[in-house]
Coordinates of C-alpha atoms and ligand atoms in Angstrom, one line a residue:
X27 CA -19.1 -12.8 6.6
X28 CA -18.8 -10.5 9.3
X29 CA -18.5 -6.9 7.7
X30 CA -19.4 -4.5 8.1
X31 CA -16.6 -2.5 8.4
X32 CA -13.2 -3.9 7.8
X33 CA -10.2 -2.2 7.0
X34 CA -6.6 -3.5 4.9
X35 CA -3.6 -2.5 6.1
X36 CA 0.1 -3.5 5.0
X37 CA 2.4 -4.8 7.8
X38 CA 5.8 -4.1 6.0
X39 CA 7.4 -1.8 3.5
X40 CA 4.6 -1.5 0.9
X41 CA 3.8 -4.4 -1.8
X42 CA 2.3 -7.1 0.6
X43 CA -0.4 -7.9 -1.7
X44 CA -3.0 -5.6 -0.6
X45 CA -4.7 -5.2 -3.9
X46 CA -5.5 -8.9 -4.5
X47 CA -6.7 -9.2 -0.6
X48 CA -8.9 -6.1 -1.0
X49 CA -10.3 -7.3 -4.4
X50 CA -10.7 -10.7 -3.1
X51 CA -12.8 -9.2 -0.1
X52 CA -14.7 -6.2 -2.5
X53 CA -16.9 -9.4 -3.4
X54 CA -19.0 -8.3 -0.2
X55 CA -18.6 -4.4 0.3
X56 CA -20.8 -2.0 -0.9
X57 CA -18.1 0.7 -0.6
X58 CA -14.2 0.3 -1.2
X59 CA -12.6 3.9 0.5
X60 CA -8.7 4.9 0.0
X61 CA -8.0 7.5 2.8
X62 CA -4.0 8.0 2.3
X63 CA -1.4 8.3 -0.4
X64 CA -1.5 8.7 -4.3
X65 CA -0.3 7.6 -7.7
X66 CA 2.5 6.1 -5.6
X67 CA 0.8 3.3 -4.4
X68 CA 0.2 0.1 -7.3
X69 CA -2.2 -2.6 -7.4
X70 CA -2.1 -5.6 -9.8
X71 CA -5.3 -7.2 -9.8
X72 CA -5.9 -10.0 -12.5
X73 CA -9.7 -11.0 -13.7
X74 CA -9.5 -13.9 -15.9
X75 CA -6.8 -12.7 -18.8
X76 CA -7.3 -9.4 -17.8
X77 CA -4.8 -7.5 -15.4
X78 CA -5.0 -3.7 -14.1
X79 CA -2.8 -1.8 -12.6
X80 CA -4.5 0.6 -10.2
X81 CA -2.6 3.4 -8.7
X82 CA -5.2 5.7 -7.4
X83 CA -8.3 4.5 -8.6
X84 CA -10.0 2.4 -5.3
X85 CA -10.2 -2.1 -6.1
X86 CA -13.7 -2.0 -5.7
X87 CA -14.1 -0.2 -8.8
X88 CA -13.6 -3.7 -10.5
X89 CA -16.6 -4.7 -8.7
X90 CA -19.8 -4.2 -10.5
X91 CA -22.3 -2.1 -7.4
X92 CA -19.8 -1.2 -5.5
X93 CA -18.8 2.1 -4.8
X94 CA -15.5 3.4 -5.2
X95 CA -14.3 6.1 -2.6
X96 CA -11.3 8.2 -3.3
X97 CA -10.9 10.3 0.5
X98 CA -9.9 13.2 1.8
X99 CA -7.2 12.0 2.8
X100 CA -5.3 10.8 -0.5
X101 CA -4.1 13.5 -2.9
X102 CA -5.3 13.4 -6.0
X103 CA -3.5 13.4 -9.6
X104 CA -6.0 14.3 -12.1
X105 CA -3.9 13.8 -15.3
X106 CA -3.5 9.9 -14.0
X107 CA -6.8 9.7 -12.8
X108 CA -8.2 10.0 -15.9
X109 CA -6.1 7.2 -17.9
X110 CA -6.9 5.2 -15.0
X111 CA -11.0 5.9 -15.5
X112 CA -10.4 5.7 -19.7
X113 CA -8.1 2.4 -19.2
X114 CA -11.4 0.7 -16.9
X115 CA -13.8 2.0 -19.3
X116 CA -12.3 0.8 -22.5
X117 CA -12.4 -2.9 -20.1
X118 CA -16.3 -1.9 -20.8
X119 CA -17.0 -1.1 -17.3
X120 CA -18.6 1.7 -15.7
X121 CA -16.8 4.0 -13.3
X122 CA -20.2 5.5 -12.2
X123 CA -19.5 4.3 -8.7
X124 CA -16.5 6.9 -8.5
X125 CA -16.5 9.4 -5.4
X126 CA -13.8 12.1 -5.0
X127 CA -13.8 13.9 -2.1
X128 CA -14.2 17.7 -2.5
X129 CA -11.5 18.0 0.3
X130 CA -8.5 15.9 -0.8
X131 CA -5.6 17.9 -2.4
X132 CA -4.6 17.8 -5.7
X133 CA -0.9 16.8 -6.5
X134 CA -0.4 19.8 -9.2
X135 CA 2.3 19.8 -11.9
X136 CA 5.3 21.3 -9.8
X137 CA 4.7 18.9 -7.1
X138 CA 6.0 16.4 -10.1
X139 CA 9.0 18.8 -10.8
X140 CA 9.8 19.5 -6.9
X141 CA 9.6 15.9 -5.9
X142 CA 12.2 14.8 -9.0
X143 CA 14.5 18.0 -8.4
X144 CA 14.6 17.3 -4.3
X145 CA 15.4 14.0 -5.0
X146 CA 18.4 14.9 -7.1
X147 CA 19.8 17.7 -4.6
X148 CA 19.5 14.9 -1.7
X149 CA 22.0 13.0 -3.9
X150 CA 23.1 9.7 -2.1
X151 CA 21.0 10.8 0.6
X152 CA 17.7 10.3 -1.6
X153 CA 14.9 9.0 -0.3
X154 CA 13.8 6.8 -3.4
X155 CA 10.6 8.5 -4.2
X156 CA 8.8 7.1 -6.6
X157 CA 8.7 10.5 -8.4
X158 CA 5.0 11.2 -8.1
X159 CA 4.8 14.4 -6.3
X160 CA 3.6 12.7 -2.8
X161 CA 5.7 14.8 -0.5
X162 CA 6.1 18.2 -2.0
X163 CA 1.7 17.9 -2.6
X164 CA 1.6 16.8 0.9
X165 CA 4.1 19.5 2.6
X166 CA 1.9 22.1 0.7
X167 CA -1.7 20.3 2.3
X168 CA 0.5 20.9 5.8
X169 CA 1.7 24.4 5.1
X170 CA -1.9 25.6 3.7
X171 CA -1.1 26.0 0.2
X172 CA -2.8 23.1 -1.0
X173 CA -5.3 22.9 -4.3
X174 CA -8.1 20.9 -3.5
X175 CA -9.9 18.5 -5.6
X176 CA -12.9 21.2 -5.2
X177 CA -10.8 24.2 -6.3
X178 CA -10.7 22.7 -9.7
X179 CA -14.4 23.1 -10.2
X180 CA -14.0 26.8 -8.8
X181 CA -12.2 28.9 -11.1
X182 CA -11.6 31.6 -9.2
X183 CA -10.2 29.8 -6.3
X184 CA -7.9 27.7 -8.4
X185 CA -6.4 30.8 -9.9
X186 CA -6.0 32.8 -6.9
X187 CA -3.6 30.0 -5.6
X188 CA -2.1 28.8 -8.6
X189 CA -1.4 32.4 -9.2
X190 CA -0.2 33.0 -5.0
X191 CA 1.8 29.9 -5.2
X192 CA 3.4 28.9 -8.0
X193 CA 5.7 32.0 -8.0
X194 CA 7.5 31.0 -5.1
X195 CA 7.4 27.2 -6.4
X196 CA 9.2 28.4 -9.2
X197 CA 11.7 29.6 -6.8
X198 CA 11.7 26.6 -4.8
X199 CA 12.3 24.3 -7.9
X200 CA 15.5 26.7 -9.1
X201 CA 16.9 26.8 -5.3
X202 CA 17.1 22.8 -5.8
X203 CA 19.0 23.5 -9.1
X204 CA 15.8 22.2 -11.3
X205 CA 13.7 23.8 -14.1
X206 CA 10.2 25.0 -13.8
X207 CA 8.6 22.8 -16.4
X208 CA 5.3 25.0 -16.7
X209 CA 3.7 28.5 -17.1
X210 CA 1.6 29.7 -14.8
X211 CA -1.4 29.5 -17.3
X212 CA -0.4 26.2 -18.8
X213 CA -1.2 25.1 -15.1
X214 CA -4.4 26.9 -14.5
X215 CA -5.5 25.9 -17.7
X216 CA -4.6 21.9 -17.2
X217 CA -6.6 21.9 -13.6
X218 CA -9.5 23.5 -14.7
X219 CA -9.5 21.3 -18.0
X220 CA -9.6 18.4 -15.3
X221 CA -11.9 19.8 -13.4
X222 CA -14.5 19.7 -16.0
X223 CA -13.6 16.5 -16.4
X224 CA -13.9 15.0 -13.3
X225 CA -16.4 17.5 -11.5
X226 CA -19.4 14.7 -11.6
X227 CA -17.4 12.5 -9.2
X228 CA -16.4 15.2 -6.7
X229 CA -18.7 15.2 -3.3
X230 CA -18.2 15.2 0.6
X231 CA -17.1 12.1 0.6
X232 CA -17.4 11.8 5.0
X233 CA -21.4 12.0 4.6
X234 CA -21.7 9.2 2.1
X235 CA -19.2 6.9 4.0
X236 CA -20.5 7.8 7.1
X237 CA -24.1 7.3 6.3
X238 CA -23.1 4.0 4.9
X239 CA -21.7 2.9 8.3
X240 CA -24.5 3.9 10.0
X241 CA -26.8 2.1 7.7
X242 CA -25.0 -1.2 8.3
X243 CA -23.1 -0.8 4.3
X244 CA -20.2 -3.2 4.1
X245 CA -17.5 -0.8 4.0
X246 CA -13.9 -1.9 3.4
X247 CA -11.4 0.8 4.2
X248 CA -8.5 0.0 1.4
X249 CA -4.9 1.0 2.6
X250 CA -2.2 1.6 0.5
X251 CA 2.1 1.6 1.2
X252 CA 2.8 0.0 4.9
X253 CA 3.0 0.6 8.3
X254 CA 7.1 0.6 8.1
X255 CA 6.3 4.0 5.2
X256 CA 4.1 5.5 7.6
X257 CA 5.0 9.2 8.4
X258 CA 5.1 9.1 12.0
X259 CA 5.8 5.1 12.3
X260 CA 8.2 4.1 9.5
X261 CA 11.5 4.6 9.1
X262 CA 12.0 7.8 8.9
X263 CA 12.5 9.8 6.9
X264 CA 13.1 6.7 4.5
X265 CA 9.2 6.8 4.4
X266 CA 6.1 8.0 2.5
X267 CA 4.3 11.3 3.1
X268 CA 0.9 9.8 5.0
X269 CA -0.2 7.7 7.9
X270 CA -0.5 4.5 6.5
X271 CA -1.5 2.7 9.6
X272 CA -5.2 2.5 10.7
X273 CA -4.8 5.6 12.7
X274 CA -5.0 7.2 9.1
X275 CA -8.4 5.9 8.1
X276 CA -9.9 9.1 11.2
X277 CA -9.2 11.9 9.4
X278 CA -8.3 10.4 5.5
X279 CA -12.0 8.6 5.3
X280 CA -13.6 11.4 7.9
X281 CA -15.1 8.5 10.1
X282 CA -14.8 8.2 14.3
X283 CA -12.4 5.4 15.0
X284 CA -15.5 3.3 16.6
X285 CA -16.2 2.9 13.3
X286 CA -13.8 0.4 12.5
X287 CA -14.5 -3.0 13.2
X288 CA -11.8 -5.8 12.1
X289 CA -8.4 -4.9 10.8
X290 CA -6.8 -7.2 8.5
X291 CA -2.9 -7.0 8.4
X292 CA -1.6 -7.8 5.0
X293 CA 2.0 -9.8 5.4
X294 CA 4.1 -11.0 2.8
X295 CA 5.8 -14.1 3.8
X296 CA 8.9 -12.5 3.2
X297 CA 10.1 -9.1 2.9
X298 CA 10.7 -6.5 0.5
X299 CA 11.0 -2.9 0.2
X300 CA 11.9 -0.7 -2.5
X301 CA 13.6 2.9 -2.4
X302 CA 16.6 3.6 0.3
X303 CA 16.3 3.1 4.3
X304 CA 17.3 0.3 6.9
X305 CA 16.1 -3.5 5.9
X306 CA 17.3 -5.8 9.1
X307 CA 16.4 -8.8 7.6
X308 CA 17.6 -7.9 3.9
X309 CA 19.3 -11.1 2.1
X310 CA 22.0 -9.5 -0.5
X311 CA 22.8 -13.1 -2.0
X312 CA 21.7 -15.7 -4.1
X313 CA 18.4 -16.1 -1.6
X314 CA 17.4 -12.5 -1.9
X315 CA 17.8 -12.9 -5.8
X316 CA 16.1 -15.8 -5.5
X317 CA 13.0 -14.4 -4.1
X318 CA 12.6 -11.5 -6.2
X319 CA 12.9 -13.9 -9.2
X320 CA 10.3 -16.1 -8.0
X321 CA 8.4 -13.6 -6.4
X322 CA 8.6 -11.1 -9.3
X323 CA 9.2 -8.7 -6.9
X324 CA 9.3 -5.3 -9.3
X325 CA 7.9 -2.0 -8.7
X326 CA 4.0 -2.0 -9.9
X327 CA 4.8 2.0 -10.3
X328 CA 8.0 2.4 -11.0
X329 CA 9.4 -1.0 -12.3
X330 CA 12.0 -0.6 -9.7
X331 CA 13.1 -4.0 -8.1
X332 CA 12.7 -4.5 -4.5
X333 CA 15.0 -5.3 -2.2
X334 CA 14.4 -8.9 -0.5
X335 CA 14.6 -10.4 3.2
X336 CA 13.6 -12.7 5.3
X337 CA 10.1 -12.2 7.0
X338 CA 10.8 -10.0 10.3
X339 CA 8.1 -10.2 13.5
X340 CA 9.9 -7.2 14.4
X341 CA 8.5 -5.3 12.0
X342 CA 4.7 -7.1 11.9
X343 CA 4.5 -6.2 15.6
X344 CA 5.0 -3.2 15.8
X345 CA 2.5 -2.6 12.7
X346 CA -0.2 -4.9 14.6
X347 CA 0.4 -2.9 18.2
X348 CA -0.1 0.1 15.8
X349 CA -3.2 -0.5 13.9
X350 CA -4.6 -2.8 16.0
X351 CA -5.1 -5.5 13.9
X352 CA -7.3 -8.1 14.2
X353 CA -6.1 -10.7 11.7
X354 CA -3.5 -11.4 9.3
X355 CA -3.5 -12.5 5.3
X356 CA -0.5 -14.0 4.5
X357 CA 0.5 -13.4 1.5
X358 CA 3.0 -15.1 -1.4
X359 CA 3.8 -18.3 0.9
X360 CA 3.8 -20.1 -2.6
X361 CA 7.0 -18.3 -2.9
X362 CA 8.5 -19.9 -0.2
X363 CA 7.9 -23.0 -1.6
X364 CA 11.1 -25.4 -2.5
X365 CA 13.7 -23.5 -0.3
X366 CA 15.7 -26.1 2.0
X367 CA 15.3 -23.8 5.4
X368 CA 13.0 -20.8 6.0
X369 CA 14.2 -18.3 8.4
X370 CA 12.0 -15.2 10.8
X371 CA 13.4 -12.7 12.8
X372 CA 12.0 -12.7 16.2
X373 CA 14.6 -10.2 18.0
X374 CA 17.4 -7.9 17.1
X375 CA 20.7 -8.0 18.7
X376 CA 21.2 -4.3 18.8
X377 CA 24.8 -3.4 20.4
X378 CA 24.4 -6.9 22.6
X379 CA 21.6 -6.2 23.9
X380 CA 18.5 -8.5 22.7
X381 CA 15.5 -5.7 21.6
X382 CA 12.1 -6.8 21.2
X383 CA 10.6 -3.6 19.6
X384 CA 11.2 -2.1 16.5
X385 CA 13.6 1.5 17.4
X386 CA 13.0 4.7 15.7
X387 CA 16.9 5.6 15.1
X388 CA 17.7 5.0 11.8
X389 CA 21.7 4.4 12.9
X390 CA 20.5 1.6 15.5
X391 CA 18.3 -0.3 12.8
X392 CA 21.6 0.0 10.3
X393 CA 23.4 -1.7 13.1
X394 CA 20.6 -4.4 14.2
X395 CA 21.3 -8.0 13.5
X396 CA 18.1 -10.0 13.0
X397 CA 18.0 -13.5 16.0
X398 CA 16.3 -15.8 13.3
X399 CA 14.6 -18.7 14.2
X400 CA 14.8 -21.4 11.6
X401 CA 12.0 -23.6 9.8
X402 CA 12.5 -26.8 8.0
X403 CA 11.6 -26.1 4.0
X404 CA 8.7 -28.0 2.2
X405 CA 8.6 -28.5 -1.4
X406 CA 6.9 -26.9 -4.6
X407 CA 3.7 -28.5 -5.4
X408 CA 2.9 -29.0 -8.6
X409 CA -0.3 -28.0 -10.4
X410 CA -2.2 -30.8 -9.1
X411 CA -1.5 -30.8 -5.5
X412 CA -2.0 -26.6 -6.1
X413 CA -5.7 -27.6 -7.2
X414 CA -6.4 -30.0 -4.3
X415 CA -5.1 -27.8 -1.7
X416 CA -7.2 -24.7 -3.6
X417 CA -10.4 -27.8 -3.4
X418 CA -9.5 -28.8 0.8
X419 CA -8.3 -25.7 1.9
X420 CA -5.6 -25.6 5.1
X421 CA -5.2 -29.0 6.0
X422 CA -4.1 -30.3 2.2
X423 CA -1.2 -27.5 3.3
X424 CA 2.5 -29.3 3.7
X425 CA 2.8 -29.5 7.4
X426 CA 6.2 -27.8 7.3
X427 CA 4.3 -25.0 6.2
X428 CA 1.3 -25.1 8.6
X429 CA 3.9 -25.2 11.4
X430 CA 5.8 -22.0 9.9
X431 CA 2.3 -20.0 10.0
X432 CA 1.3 -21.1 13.4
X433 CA 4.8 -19.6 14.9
X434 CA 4.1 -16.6 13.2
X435 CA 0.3 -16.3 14.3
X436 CA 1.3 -17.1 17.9
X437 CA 4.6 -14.7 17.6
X438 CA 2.5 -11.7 16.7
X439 CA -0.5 -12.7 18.9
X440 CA -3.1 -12.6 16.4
X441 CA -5.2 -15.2 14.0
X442 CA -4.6 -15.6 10.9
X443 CA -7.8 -15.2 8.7
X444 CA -6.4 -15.6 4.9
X445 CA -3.6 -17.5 3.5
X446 CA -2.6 -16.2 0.0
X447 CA -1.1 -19.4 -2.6
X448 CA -1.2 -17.5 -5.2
X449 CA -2.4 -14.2 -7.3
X450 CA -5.4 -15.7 -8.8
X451 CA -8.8 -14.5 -6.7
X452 CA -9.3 -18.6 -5.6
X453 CA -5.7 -19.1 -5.2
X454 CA -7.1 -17.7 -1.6
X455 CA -7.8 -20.1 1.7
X456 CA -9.7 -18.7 3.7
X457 CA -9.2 -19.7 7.4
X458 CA -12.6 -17.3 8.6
X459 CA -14.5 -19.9 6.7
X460 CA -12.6 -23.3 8.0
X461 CA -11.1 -24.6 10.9
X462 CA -7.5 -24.7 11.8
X463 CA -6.5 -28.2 11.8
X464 CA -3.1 -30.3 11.5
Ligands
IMP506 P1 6.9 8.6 -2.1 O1 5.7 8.0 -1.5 O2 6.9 8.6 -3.7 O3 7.3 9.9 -1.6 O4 8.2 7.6 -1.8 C1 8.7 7.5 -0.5 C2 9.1 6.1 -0.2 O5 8.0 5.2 -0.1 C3 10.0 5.5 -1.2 O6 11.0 4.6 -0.6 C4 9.1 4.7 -2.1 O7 9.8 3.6 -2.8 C5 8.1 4.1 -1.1 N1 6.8 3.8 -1.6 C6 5.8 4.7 -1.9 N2 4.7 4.1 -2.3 C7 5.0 2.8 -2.3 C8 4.2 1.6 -2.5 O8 3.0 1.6 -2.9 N3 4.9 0.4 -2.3 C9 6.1 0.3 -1.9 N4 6.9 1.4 -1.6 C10 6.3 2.6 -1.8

């Protein structure tokens, strides 16, 4: 295994399957870190008959001796936080190896409010948020009104900006035609409650993972969203409030960027995105219906169901020239299986002209048509053949399918490392440990 550092990225719009790709590779890292988003993001891991959903808390915390790292970077919402800790404790695990950095913010009460009553002024114009406060916590973080995670263990720092800030909040949340849902004390009150609470986990976070790096720790930097919701990348503003790409792991973990090692783009073999924005490759028949069916493609946080397309290369490029990834893990090809013809977008015909690179204007991607190039189908397997393949590895693949993911390893320009048949943690070939063959 060649850790030590190694970071998990989504490729698309979010929902790849990061969270069974990190848990599968926690097995080897001493420290799982999560340097961006919040309660947004969802992770469905299943162990045996048991399954978690995991919105903030890091994978690795499944892991017994690992150490889970919540960064700077991500902002913090204590109230989940804590049914996430009480739901992995009542499992009968420990959560001792929970970190919080003293410097991430802290998604506060109004943020909830502003993020639901913004929504609702935008009107057909919405983004789609997922309702948990991401943007308005991260505007404050950009503007300097930000709580930290270690103003809740200072009293008098938490109420001197509760008490500077949530006056004009209240404003805010009016001039959007909502309801402040909270007193100003309720709020103090809450964060220092939680503050109690969680105060045993809070630490500066950049000197325990950098001290790990140095001292040769396997550390496994755990993205959440995708490169297509990334602030400055995605499409914007149909995105998420954070750098999703590895440019975001610098200043969310605290570490120098010759600190990361191998990158591992996570693509699902298909598409799918949920909330509003552009979708070139998005299938608004029977297919798409298909593959949410099959694919059980709803929202891990908001139940939501995602919108379904054909895999786009467009869109995987420009997320492997971004993060400068060094391998892919496809994911959810099992879903693929039984379909007569498979289809991947190479190019975009974009006015006549053919384009290569994904655009930033949102009125250019509404216009794009996806130039697909077209795979022969293979068919389901049944459990069997799913426990031989699982036994041989790639080569017991259907060739049809072998051919599919060497167009799309050679497209992008990069290996792929893991194939992904299904959720379970050996429903996982991995290609690091075997030889591509025919
Ligand atoms: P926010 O992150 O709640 O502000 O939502 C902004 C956009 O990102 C919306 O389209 C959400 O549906 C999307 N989004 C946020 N987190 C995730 C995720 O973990 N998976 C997929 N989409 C997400």
């Amino acid at each position: 295994m060649t850790l030590p550092t190694l970071a998990i990225i989504g490729t698309q719009w979010g929902d790849e399957g990061k969270g069974k790709i990190t848990d599968y590779l926690a097995e080897d890292a001493d420290l799982v870190v999560r340097f961006q988003g919040g309660t947004n993001a969802g992770h469905t891991i299943g162990i045996g008959d048991e399954v978690f959903k995991l919105h903030l808390l890091p994978s690795g915390i499944l892991r017994k001796g690992t150490m889970a790292v919540i960064g700077n970077g991500v902002v913090v919402d204590p109230e989940e936080l804590m049914e996430e800790i009480k739901a992995v404790e009542d499992s009968g695990r420990s959560v001792s190896g929970l970190r919080i950095s003293d410097r991430a913010n802290v998604i506060m009460p109004y943020h909830k409010t502003l993020d639901r009553t913004e929504e609702r002024y935008r009107g057909a114009k919405g983004v789609g948020t997922t309702g948990r406060g991401i943007g308005p916590c991260y505007s404050d973080k950009i503007s300097r009104y930000g709580v930290r995670v270690g103003d809740l263990v200072d009293r008098t720092a938490l109420e001197e900006k509760v008490r500077m800030i949530y006056p004009i909040k209240r404003k805010l949340i009016e001039a959007f035609g909502g309801v402040p849902e909270h007193t100003t004390e309720e709020i103090i009150e809450e964060s220092a409650n939680y503050g109690s609470l969680l105060g045993k986990y809070v630490t500066d976070t950049t000197v325990l993972v950098n001290d790990a790096v140095k001292a040769g720790k396997n550390v496994l930097f755990e993205g959440a969203q995708g490169t297509m919701l990334d602030i400055d990348h995605g499409t914007y503003p149909y995105v998420t409030s954070s750098s999703c790409a590895a440019g975001g792991i610098c200043t969310g973990a605290g570490v120098p960027p010759a600190s990361i090692r191998q990158v591992i783009g996570v693509v699902k073999a298909y598409t799918t995105r949920v909330g509003s924005g552009p979708f070139v490759t998005e299938l608004r028949d029977e297919l798409g219906e298909h593959l949410q069916k099959k694919g059980g493609e709803f929202g891990t946080t908001t139940g939501r169901a995602r919108r379904c397309g054909w895999l786009d290369l467009v869109v995987v490029r420009h997320a492997v020239r971004l993060s400068g990834v060094t391998s892919l893990a496809i994911t959810k090809i099992d879903v693929l299986n039984g379909m007569k013809t498979v289809k991947v977008a190479k190019e975009y015909e974009i006015d006549g002209a053919r384009v290569k690179d994904f655009p930033a204007s949102i009125s250019m991607l509404n216009t794009a048509r996806p130039i697909y190039t077209e795979f022969e189908g293979w068919k389901d397997w049944s459990r069997e053949e799913a426990t031989r393949i699982i036994r041989d590895g790639y080569k017991a693949l259907p060739s049809q399918m072998k051919k599919y993911l060497r167009f799309v390893s050679s497209n992008v320009g990069v290996p792929i490392g893991i194939v992904s048949i299904g959720p379970e943690r050996e429903e996982t070939i991995d290609l690091r440990k075997q030889k591509w063959e025919d």
